């Protein structure tokens, strides 16, 4: 419980840092996304991540100009994608972590305008669906990737090992 | 059996949280206002520290080009002084003519000053420290100290407002291209009317589209608002043409614009409450 509270506080601090301190950058890394993906990679009990995940999304929603729950839903889907990728990979090394960060950041960037459009349809306040893959999107993905890899390396260095969630097929002995 | 119960618990937790979020979304204005209120002291500190860090690095990066720019500005200053003297004469003449024709002088805008609190993660929104309590309403135009257009109010809370910058993907409005006659020479005269649409591209980028092919626009031309959309008062500076894009296939010309506000330097903004 104490860990969850600390994580929520960390996420709150990170979102304030992202929206306040880094105002001089044209694009900023998504610290909440990086934290949630790192949790998915290292955390053993999946249900433990659920509360920080939802709080992370909630903070992103609070500090964004998007309709409520757009960021939460996007973050939840990205989290499930990362869990799916973790099940596919036989081992979790820097290369696999890089794939998780790149695909998750891309999906997140795609889901935000999609849910925004969907919510606009529901609330009859239609917003155009706009997913522009510009150089800034690319820089943001690279920043997420670099920071994610650094955090992964640091945590691994201090003794924690990434959790492998093998699929049923991977658990079965090889048949002749 | 234990596994089934565990899955059931997980589903239950997810459902409860979704329910809480759905309920909160009905009160999102109040919830957001509450969080902004408790976060604003930290965010203000972060924003100011970030600006100081940015200024520090900018100073070292720009040190080399500073001397060159200084010389260039000195030259420009002399040119402007002579033009100012000319303008003073013209102003006098204009005032006399206005009186003679009993024309109403242009009214100044009613402005409300607001502090910038934070920038949105989706990047083209800012949060300012004035809300419904201070008489702020949706769609009010937001400008800088130099009267350059920043954006418009997109959401209003009790103590805060969210401003959609003109560079947001969702922003688009009519604009007029100021011809060299007016922008470079600062002389009075009838300028050619060239209109276009300013569209936000995200990431603090702007595009000018739907410019008729037969009208010539150049790099360095200034773009200002028109009163066509009804949201912005006319004559507010929007940006400077950075690059003209001409295509034989497209029916119109377009250009990329450089906004005239600098997000890093924005400490306060002004809201036009009446025009």
Short mmCIF file of C-alpha atoms in Angstrom, two decimals:
data_model
loop_
_atom_site.label_atom_id
_atom_site.label_comp_id
_atom_site.label_asym_id
_atom_site.label_seq_id
_atom_site.Cartn_x
_atom_site.Cartn_y
_atom_site.Cartn_z
CA UNK A 1 0.00 0.00 0.00
CA UNK A 2 2.86 2.32 0.90
CA UNK A 3 4.51 1.58 -2.46
CA UNK A 4 1.31 2.35 -4.34
CA UNK A 5 0.98 5.70 -2.56
CA UNK A 6 4.60 6.54 -3.32
CA UNK A 7 4.06 5.63 -6.99
CA UNK A 8 0.97 7.83 -7.19
CA UNK A 9 2.93 10.72 -5.67
CA UNK A 10 5.76 10.10 -8.14
CA UNK A 11 3.32 10.16 -11.07
CA UNK A 12 1.81 13.41 -9.78
CA UNK A 13 5.26 14.96 -9.44
CA UNK A 14 6.25 13.77 -12.93
CA UNK A 15 3.18 15.25 -14.60
CA UNK A 16 3.83 18.61 -12.89
CA UNK A 17 7.47 18.44 -13.98
CA UNK A 18 6.41 17.58 -17.54
CA UNK A 19 3.87 20.40 -17.81
CA UNK A 20 5.76 23.01 -15.80
CA UNK A 21 9.52 22.69 -15.81
CA UNK A 22 10.05 21.45 -19.36
CA UNK A 23 8.12 24.36 -20.91
CA UNK A 24 11.17 25.45 -22.92
CA UNK A 25 11.26 22.26 -24.99
CA UNK A 26 9.23 21.93 -28.15
CA UNK A 27 8.37 18.36 -27.29
CA UNK A 28 8.61 16.52 -24.01
CA UNK A 29 8.89 12.85 -23.10
CA UNK A 30 5.80 11.25 -21.62
CA UNK A 31 7.03 10.47 -18.11
CA UNK A 32 3.78 8.82 -17.06
CA UNK A 33 3.93 6.43 -20.02
CA UNK A 34 7.58 5.62 -19.28
CA UNK A 35 6.75 4.90 -15.62
CA UNK A 36 3.79 2.67 -16.49
CA UNK A 37 5.80 0.69 -19.06
CA UNK A 38 8.68 0.26 -16.60
CA UNK A 39 6.16 -1.03 -14.04
CA UNK A 40 4.79 -3.51 -16.58
CA UNK A 41 8.31 -4.76 -17.33
CA UNK A 42 9.42 -5.19 -13.70
CA UNK A 43 6.30 -5.76 -11.66
CA UNK A 44 5.37 -9.33 -10.76
CA UNK A 45 1.75 -8.91 -9.71
CA UNK A 46 -0.27 -7.42 -12.54
CA UNK A 47 -3.11 -6.16 -10.34
CA UNK A 48 -0.62 -4.08 -8.38
CA UNK A 49 -0.07 -1.93 -11.46
CA UNK A 50 -3.73 -1.25 -12.01
CA UNK A 51 -4.09 1.54 -9.45
CA UNK A 52 -0.95 3.49 -10.48
CA UNK A 53 -1.97 2.95 -14.11
CA UNK A 54 -5.38 4.48 -13.59
CA UNK A 55 -3.98 7.31 -11.50
CA UNK A 56 -1.38 8.01 -14.20
CA UNK A 57 -4.13 8.24 -16.79
CA UNK A 58 -6.22 10.36 -14.43
CA UNK A 59 -3.37 12.87 -13.97
CA UNK A 60 -2.78 13.01 -17.73
CA UNK A 61 -6.49 13.69 -18.20
CA UNK A 62 -6.50 16.39 -15.52
CA UNK A 63 -3.58 18.28 -17.04
CA UNK A 64 -4.62 17.94 -20.67
CA UNK A 65 -7.14 19.80 -22.76
CA UNK A 66 -8.69 16.57 -23.94
CA UNK A 67 -12.05 15.15 -22.85
CA UNK A 68 -11.93 13.31 -19.55
CA UNK A 69 -10.75 9.65 -19.67
CA UNK A 70 -9.21 9.90 -23.19
CA UNK A 71 -5.70 9.62 -21.74
CA UNK A 72 -6.74 6.98 -19.16
CA UNK A 73 -8.24 4.70 -21.81
CA UNK A 74 -5.23 5.17 -24.11
CA UNK A 75 -2.83 4.40 -21.27
CA UNK A 76 -4.78 1.27 -20.25
CA UNK A 77 -4.70 -0.07 -23.84
CA UNK A 78 -0.99 0.70 -24.15
CA UNK A 79 -0.38 -1.13 -20.86
CA UNK A 80 -2.18 -4.21 -22.17
CA UNK A 81 -0.14 -4.05 -25.39
CA UNK A 82 3.05 -4.04 -23.32
CA UNK A 83 1.83 -7.05 -21.32
CA UNK A 84 1.04 -8.84 -24.59
CA UNK A 85 4.54 -8.09 -25.92
CA UNK A 86 6.07 -9.30 -22.66
CA UNK A 87 4.28 -12.62 -23.15
CA UNK A 88 5.59 -12.98 -26.69
CA UNK A 89 9.24 -12.31 -25.94
CA UNK A 90 11.33 -15.27 -24.81
CA UNK A 91 13.71 -13.04 -22.86
CA UNK A 92 13.59 -9.39 -21.93
CA UNK A 93 16.69 -7.49 -22.89
CA UNK A 94 17.44 -3.98 -24.13
CA UNK A 95 16.26 -4.81 -27.66
CA UNK A 96 12.89 -6.14 -26.48
CA UNK A 97 12.47 -3.18 -24.12
CA UNK A 98 13.19 -0.82 -27.05
CA UNK A 99 10.46 -2.52 -29.10
CA UNK A 100 8.00 -2.20 -26.20
CA UNK A 101 8.75 1.52 -25.79
CA UNK A 102 8.60 2.33 -29.52
CA UNK A 103 5.36 0.43 -30.18
CA UNK A 104 3.69 1.67 -27.01
CA UNK A 105 4.60 5.31 -27.67
CA UNK A 106 3.32 5.00 -31.22
CA UNK A 107 0.08 3.38 -30.12
CA UNK A 108 -0.43 6.02 -27.44
CA UNK A 109 0.09 8.80 -29.99
CA UNK A 110 -2.46 7.12 -32.29
CA UNK A 111 -5.04 6.38 -29.58
CA UNK A 112 -5.23 9.92 -28.18
CA UNK A 113 -6.74 11.54 -31.34
CA UNK A 114 -8.83 8.39 -31.94
CA UNK A 115 -10.51 8.48 -28.53
CA UNK A 116 -10.80 12.25 -28.78
CA UNK A 117 -12.69 11.78 -32.05
CA UNK A 118 -14.84 9.01 -30.57
CA UNK A 119 -15.75 11.07 -27.52
CA UNK A 120 -16.57 13.99 -29.80
CA UNK A 121 -18.95 11.72 -31.72
CA UNK A 122 -20.65 10.58 -28.52
CA UNK A 123 -20.97 14.05 -27.02
CA UNK A 124 -21.98 15.51 -30.42
CA UNK A 125 -19.06 17.93 -30.23
CA UNK A 126 -17.26 16.51 -33.25
CA UNK A 127 -13.51 17.11 -33.41
CA UNK A 128 -11.50 16.27 -36.53
CA UNK A 129 -9.43 13.08 -36.34
CA UNK A 130 -5.88 14.24 -36.74
CA UNK A 131 -2.86 12.04 -36.38
CA UNK A 132 0.11 13.93 -37.76
CA UNK A 133 3.34 11.99 -37.65
CA UNK A 134 5.75 14.92 -37.60
CA UNK A 135 9.42 15.12 -36.62
CA UNK A 136 8.24 16.20 -33.16
CA UNK A 137 6.32 12.93 -32.78
CA UNK A 138 9.49 11.11 -33.74
CA UNK A 139 11.56 13.10 -31.23
CA UNK A 140 9.02 12.35 -28.50
CA UNK A 141 9.18 8.63 -29.27
CA UNK A 142 12.99 8.74 -29.25
CA UNK A 143 12.97 10.62 -25.92
CA UNK A 144 10.59 8.03 -24.44
CA UNK A 145 12.82 5.26 -25.77
CA UNK A 146 16.09 6.74 -24.47
CA UNK A 147 14.67 7.52 -21.02
CA UNK A 148 12.96 4.11 -20.86
CA UNK A 149 16.18 2.30 -21.72
CA UNK A 150 18.14 4.33 -19.13
CA UNK A 151 15.56 3.59 -16.41
CA UNK A 152 15.50 -0.10 -17.43
CA UNK A 153 19.32 -0.29 -17.29
CA UNK A 154 19.46 1.45 -13.91
CA UNK A 155 16.81 -0.78 -12.33
CA UNK A 156 18.48 -3.90 -13.73
CA UNK A 157 21.83 -2.73 -12.40
CA UNK A 158 20.38 -2.47 -8.91
CA UNK A 159 19.37 -6.12 -8.91
CA UNK A 160 15.76 -6.17 -10.09
CA UNK A 161 15.08 -8.48 -13.00
CA UNK A 162 12.35 -7.94 -15.60
CA UNK A 163 9.37 -10.24 -15.29
CA UNK A 164 8.79 -12.70 -18.07
CA UNK A 165 5.14 -13.63 -18.54
CA UNK A 166 5.40 -16.77 -20.69
CA UNK A 167 2.41 -17.75 -22.78
CA UNK A 168 0.90 -21.26 -22.43
CA UNK A 169 2.56 -22.33 -25.65
CA UNK A 170 5.95 -21.24 -24.37
CA UNK A 171 5.38 -23.22 -21.14
CA UNK A 172 4.59 -26.49 -22.98
CA UNK A 173 7.55 -28.87 -23.50
CA UNK A 174 8.68 -29.09 -27.11
CA UNK A 175 6.90 -32.02 -28.85
CA UNK A 176 8.76 -34.32 -31.22
CA UNK B 1 -11.47 -21.84 -7.84
CA UNK B 2 -8.96 -19.41 -6.30
CA UNK B 3 -7.94 -18.26 -9.79
CA UNK B 4 -11.60 -17.63 -10.71
CA UNK B 5 -12.09 -15.55 -7.60
CA UNK B 6 -8.91 -13.57 -8.34
CA UNK B 7 -10.11 -12.80 -11.89
CA UNK B 8 -13.50 -11.82 -10.49
CA UNK B 9 -11.84 -9.43 -8.06
CA UNK B 10 -9.79 -7.86 -10.85
CA UNK B 11 -12.87 -7.32 -13.01
CA UNK B 12 -14.68 -5.84 -10.01
CA UNK B 13 -11.83 -3.39 -9.31
CA UNK B 14 -11.70 -2.31 -12.96
CA UNK B 15 -15.49 -1.82 -13.04
CA UNK B 16 -15.43 0.23 -9.83
CA UNK B 17 -12.64 2.44 -11.14
CA UNK B 18 -14.36 2.94 -14.51
CA UNK B 19 -17.52 3.87 -12.57
CA UNK B 20 -15.58 6.40 -10.47
CA UNK B 21 -14.00 7.94 -13.58
CA UNK B 22 -17.41 8.13 -15.30
CA UNK B 23 -18.91 9.87 -12.26
CA UNK B 24 -15.93 12.24 -12.06
CA UNK B 25 -16.32 13.13 -15.74
CA UNK B 26 -19.68 14.72 -14.92
CA UNK B 27 -17.86 17.03 -12.51
CA UNK B 28 -14.71 17.37 -14.59
CA UNK B 29 -14.64 21.16 -14.41
CA UNK B 30 -14.79 21.13 -10.62
CA UNK B 31 -12.30 18.24 -10.36
CA UNK B 32 -9.85 19.91 -12.74
CA UNK B 33 -10.20 23.27 -10.97
CA UNK B 34 -9.50 21.59 -7.62
CA UNK B 35 -6.34 19.90 -8.92
CA UNK B 36 -5.11 23.11 -10.60
CA UNK B 37 -5.71 24.99 -7.37
CA UNK B 38 -3.61 22.61 -5.27
CA UNK B 39 -0.94 22.20 -7.97
CA UNK B 40 -0.55 25.81 -9.09
CA UNK B 41 2.10 26.82 -6.48
CA UNK B 42 4.34 23.89 -7.52
CA UNK B 43 3.59 24.38 -11.21
CA UNK B 44 4.38 28.10 -11.04
CA UNK B 45 7.72 27.31 -9.39
CA UNK B 46 8.47 24.68 -12.03
CA UNK B 47 7.47 27.04 -14.86
CA UNK B 48 9.66 29.89 -13.55
CA UNK B 49 12.62 27.58 -12.89
CA UNK B 50 12.24 26.06 -16.35
CA UNK B 51 12.32 29.54 -17.88
CA UNK B 52 15.48 30.43 -15.94
CA UNK B 53 17.18 27.22 -17.11
CA UNK B 54 16.10 27.92 -20.68
CA UNK B 55 17.38 31.54 -20.49
CA UNK B 56 20.72 30.33 -19.14
CA UNK B 57 21.28 27.87 -21.99
CA UNK B 58 19.90 30.25 -24.59
CA UNK B 59 22.36 32.93 -23.48
CA UNK B 60 25.38 30.66 -24.09
CA UNK B 61 24.03 29.33 -27.37
CA UNK B 62 23.24 32.77 -28.74
CA UNK B 63 26.33 34.55 -27.46
CA UNK B 64 28.19 34.23 -30.77
CA UNK B 65 25.44 35.57 -32.95
CA UNK B 66 24.63 38.36 -30.49
CA UNK B 67 27.32 40.74 -31.70
CA UNK B 68 26.28 40.37 -35.34
CA UNK B 69 22.65 40.87 -34.44
CA UNK B 70 23.52 43.96 -32.43
CA UNK B 71 25.16 45.61 -35.43
CA UNK B 72 22.22 44.68 -37.62
CA UNK B 73 19.77 46.09 -35.07
CA UNK B 74 21.70 49.34 -34.77
CA UNK B 75 21.32 49.82 -38.51
CA UNK B 76 17.66 48.95 -38.37
CA UNK B 77 17.19 51.33 -35.44
CA UNK B 78 18.50 54.26 -37.45
CA UNK B 79 16.20 53.37 -40.32
CA UNK B 80 13.24 53.10 -37.95
CA UNK B 81 14.01 56.45 -36.34
CA UNK B 82 13.78 58.20 -39.66
CA UNK B 83 10.57 56.33 -40.48
CA UNK B 84 9.15 57.24 -37.07
CA UNK B 85 9.70 60.91 -37.74
CA UNK B 86 7.84 60.46 -41.01
CA UNK B 87 5.04 58.60 -39.26
CA UNK B 88 4.64 61.31 -36.62
CA UNK B 89 3.95 63.77 -39.37
CA UNK B 90 1.47 61.39 -40.96
CA UNK B 91 -0.21 60.75 -37.60
CA UNK B 92 -0.75 64.46 -37.09
CA UNK B 93 -2.21 64.70 -40.54
CA UNK B 94 -4.39 61.68 -39.92
CA UNK B 95 -5.74 63.09 -36.65
CA UNK B 96 -6.68 66.30 -38.34
CA UNK B 97 -8.40 64.39 -41.12
CA UNK B 98 -10.27 62.17 -38.64
CA UNK B 99 -11.54 65.21 -36.79
CA UNK B 100 -12.53 66.80 -39.99
CA UNK B 101 -14.44 63.73 -41.13
CA UNK B 102 -15.83 63.11 -37.60
CA UNK B 103 -14.56 59.55 -37.63
CA UNK B 104 -14.68 57.55 -34.43
CA UNK B 105 -11.23 56.69 -33.18
CA UNK B 106 -10.45 53.03 -32.91
CA UNK B 107 -11.41 51.77 -29.51
CA UNK B 108 -8.78 49.98 -27.48
CA UNK B 109 -9.53 46.46 -26.36
CA UNK B 110 -10.62 45.73 -22.84
CA UNK B 111 -7.89 43.50 -21.50
CA UNK B 112 -7.52 41.16 -18.56
CA UNK B 113 -4.04 40.09 -17.51
CA UNK B 114 -3.41 36.43 -16.56
CA UNK B 115 -0.41 34.44 -15.41
CA UNK B 116 0.68 31.35 -17.34
CA UNK B 117 0.63 28.33 -15.04
CA UNK B 118 1.58 25.35 -17.20
CA UNK B 119 1.74 23.79 -20.63
CA UNK B 120 -0.33 20.83 -21.64
CA UNK B 121 1.22 17.42 -22.37
CA UNK B 122 -0.53 17.54 -25.73
CA UNK B 123 1.57 20.71 -26.13
CA UNK B 124 -0.59 23.25 -27.79
CA UNK B 125 -2.63 24.26 -24.80
CA UNK B 126 -1.63 26.43 -21.86
CA UNK B 127 -3.24 26.89 -18.50
CA UNK B 128 -3.71 30.43 -17.17
CA UNK B 129 -4.59 31.64 -13.72
CA UNK B 130 -7.91 33.37 -14.42
CA UNK B 131 -11.35 31.79 -14.67
CA UNK B 132 -15.08 32.41 -14.45
CA UNK B 133 -14.52 34.20 -11.15
CA UNK B 134 -12.63 36.89 -13.08
CA UNK B 135 -15.19 37.18 -15.87
CA UNK B 136 -13.36 34.99 -18.37
CA UNK B 137 -15.51 33.35 -21.01
CA UNK B 138 -15.01 30.68 -23.63
CA UNK B 139 -13.57 31.80 -27.01
CA UNK B 140 -11.99 34.99 -25.68
CA UNK B 141 -8.87 35.90 -27.65
CA UNK B 142 -5.52 35.64 -25.86
CA UNK B 143 -2.65 37.92 -26.83
CA UNK B 144 0.86 38.74 -25.68
CA UNK B 145 2.15 42.02 -24.33
CA UNK B 146 3.15 42.91 -27.91
CA UNK B 147 -0.41 42.20 -29.11
CA UNK B 148 0.58 39.07 -30.96
CA UNK B 149 -2.17 36.47 -31.03
CA UNK B 150 -1.56 33.37 -28.86
CA UNK B 151 -4.88 31.58 -29.05
CA UNK B 152 -8.36 31.49 -27.59
CA UNK B 153 -9.93 30.27 -24.37
CA UNK B 154 -11.16 26.73 -24.92
CA UNK B 155 -12.30 25.79 -21.42
CA UNK B 156 -13.07 27.90 -18.38
CA UNK B 157 -12.92 26.72 -14.78
CA UNK B 158 -13.63 28.70 -11.64
CA UNK B 159 -10.07 29.94 -11.07
CA UNK B 160 -8.30 28.84 -14.25
CA UNK B 161 -8.76 28.72 -18.01
CA UNK B 162 -7.34 26.51 -20.69
CA UNK B 163 -6.09 28.33 -23.76
CA UNK B 164 -5.90 26.58 -27.12
CA UNK B 165 -2.87 27.99 -28.88
CA UNK B 166 -3.24 28.98 -32.54
CA UNK B 167 -0.74 26.22 -33.33
CA UNK B 168 -3.11 23.51 -32.05
CA UNK B 169 -4.34 20.96 -34.60
CA UNK B 170 -7.87 22.05 -33.77
CA UNK B 171 -7.29 25.71 -34.51
CA UNK B 172 -8.13 27.34 -37.84
CA UNK B 173 -9.23 30.88 -38.65
CA UNK B 174 -9.29 33.52 -41.40
CA UNK B 175 -6.31 35.78 -41.79
CA UNK B 176 -5.00 38.55 -43.95
CA UNK B 177 -1.50 38.77 -45.36
CA UNK B 178 -0.02 42.19 -44.83
CA UNK B 179 1.74 43.28 -47.97
CA UNK B 180 5.30 44.65 -47.97
CA UNK B 181 3.99 48.13 -48.48
CA UNK B 182 2.50 48.08 -45.01
CA UNK B 183 4.85 45.77 -43.15
CA UNK B 184 8.28 46.79 -44.38
CA UNK B 185 7.91 50.45 -45.10
CA UNK B 186 5.48 51.27 -42.30
CA UNK B 187 3.92 53.77 -44.64
CA UNK B 188 0.28 54.39 -45.02
CA UNK B 189 -1.41 53.40 -48.21
CA UNK B 190 -3.85 50.97 -49.68
CA UNK B 191 -2.52 47.47 -49.45
CA UNK B 192 -3.56 44.59 -51.66
CA UNK B 193 -6.05 42.26 -49.96
CA UNK B 194 -4.72 38.73 -49.72
CA UNK B 195 -6.67 36.39 -47.51
CA UNK B 196 -5.97 32.88 -46.35
CA UNK B 197 -6.69 30.39 -43.59
CA UNK B 198 -4.27 29.91 -40.70
CA UNK B 199 -4.24 26.28 -39.53
CA UNK B 200 -2.43 24.89 -36.50
CA UNK B 201 -0.07 22.02 -37.22
CA UNK B 202 0.73 21.03 -33.64
CA UNK B 203 4.09 21.39 -31.91
CA UNK B 204 3.94 25.21 -32.13
CA UNK B 205 3.81 25.13 -35.94
CA UNK B 206 1.42 27.06 -38.16
CA UNK B 207 0.43 26.87 -41.79
CA UNK B 208 -1.21 29.44 -44.00
CA UNK B 209 -3.47 27.77 -46.56
CA UNK B 210 -5.98 28.61 -49.27
CA UNK B 211 -4.00 31.58 -50.58
CA UNK B 212 -5.16 32.38 -54.15
CA UNK B 213 -2.53 31.43 -56.72
CA UNK B 214 -2.64 34.74 -58.52
CA UNK B 215 -1.68 36.65 -55.35
CA UNK B 216 1.97 36.79 -54.54
CA UNK B 217 3.16 36.20 -51.01
CA UNK B 218 6.76 36.38 -49.86
CA UNK B 219 8.85 35.15 -46.99
CA UNK B 220 8.86 37.71 -44.21
CA UNK B 221 5.32 38.95 -44.90
CA UNK B 222 3.31 39.37 -41.75
CA UNK B 223 -0.09 37.76 -41.25
CA UNK B 224 -2.84 39.35 -39.16
CA UNK B 225 -6.34 38.42 -38.07
CA UNK B 226 -9.50 39.57 -39.81
CA UNK B 227 -12.91 40.01 -38.26
CA UNK B 228 -14.41 37.36 -40.56
CA UNK B 229 -14.59 34.53 -38.01
CA UNK B 230 -16.05 36.78 -35.36
CA UNK B 231 -13.77 35.38 -32.65
CA UNK B 232 -10.66 37.50 -33.04
CA UNK B 233 -10.65 41.24 -33.47
CA UNK B 234 -9.06 42.31 -36.73
CA UNK B 235 -5.49 43.46 -36.93
CA UNK B 236 -3.86 41.16 -34.37
CA UNK B 237 -0.51 39.88 -35.57
CA UNK B 238 -0.48 36.12 -36.05
CA UNK B 239 2.89 35.22 -37.56
CA UNK B 240 5.55 35.75 -40.16
CA UNK B 241 5.75 33.76 -43.40
CA UNK B 242 8.70 31.38 -43.09
CA UNK B 243 8.46 29.42 -46.33
CA UNK B 244 6.13 29.72 -49.30
CA UNK B 245 4.93 26.40 -50.75
CA UNK B 246 3.86 26.53 -54.38
CA UNK B 247 2.56 23.53 -56.23
CA UNK B 248 1.29 23.20 -59.79
CA UNK B 249 -1.17 20.49 -58.77
CA UNK B 250 -2.74 22.31 -55.84
CA UNK B 251 -5.40 24.91 -56.61
CA UNK B 252 -4.08 27.23 -53.88
CA UNK B 253 -0.72 28.30 -52.50
CA UNK B 254 0.28 27.73 -48.93
CA UNK B 255 3.06 28.74 -46.57
CA UNK B 256 4.50 27.82 -43.22
CA UNK B 257 4.27 30.51 -40.56
CA UNK B 258 6.42 31.38 -37.60
CA UNK B 259 4.23 32.39 -34.64
CA UNK B 260 5.06 35.78 -33.16
CA UNK B 261 4.79 34.60 -29.57
CA UNK B 262 7.52 32.68 -27.84
CA UNK B 263 6.19 30.14 -25.38
CA UNK B 264 9.40 30.20 -23.37
CA UNK B 265 9.06 33.92 -22.68
CA UNK B 266 5.38 33.82 -21.86
CA UNK B 267 4.94 34.71 -18.23
CA UNK B 268 1.73 36.64 -18.59
CA UNK B 269 -0.87 36.89 -21.32
CA UNK B 270 -3.77 39.26 -21.95
CA UNK B 271 -7.35 38.24 -22.60
CA UNK B 272 -9.47 40.46 -24.80
CA UNK B 273 -12.70 40.64 -22.85
CA UNK B 274 -14.40 43.13 -25.14
CA UNK B 275 -13.75 44.46 -28.62
#
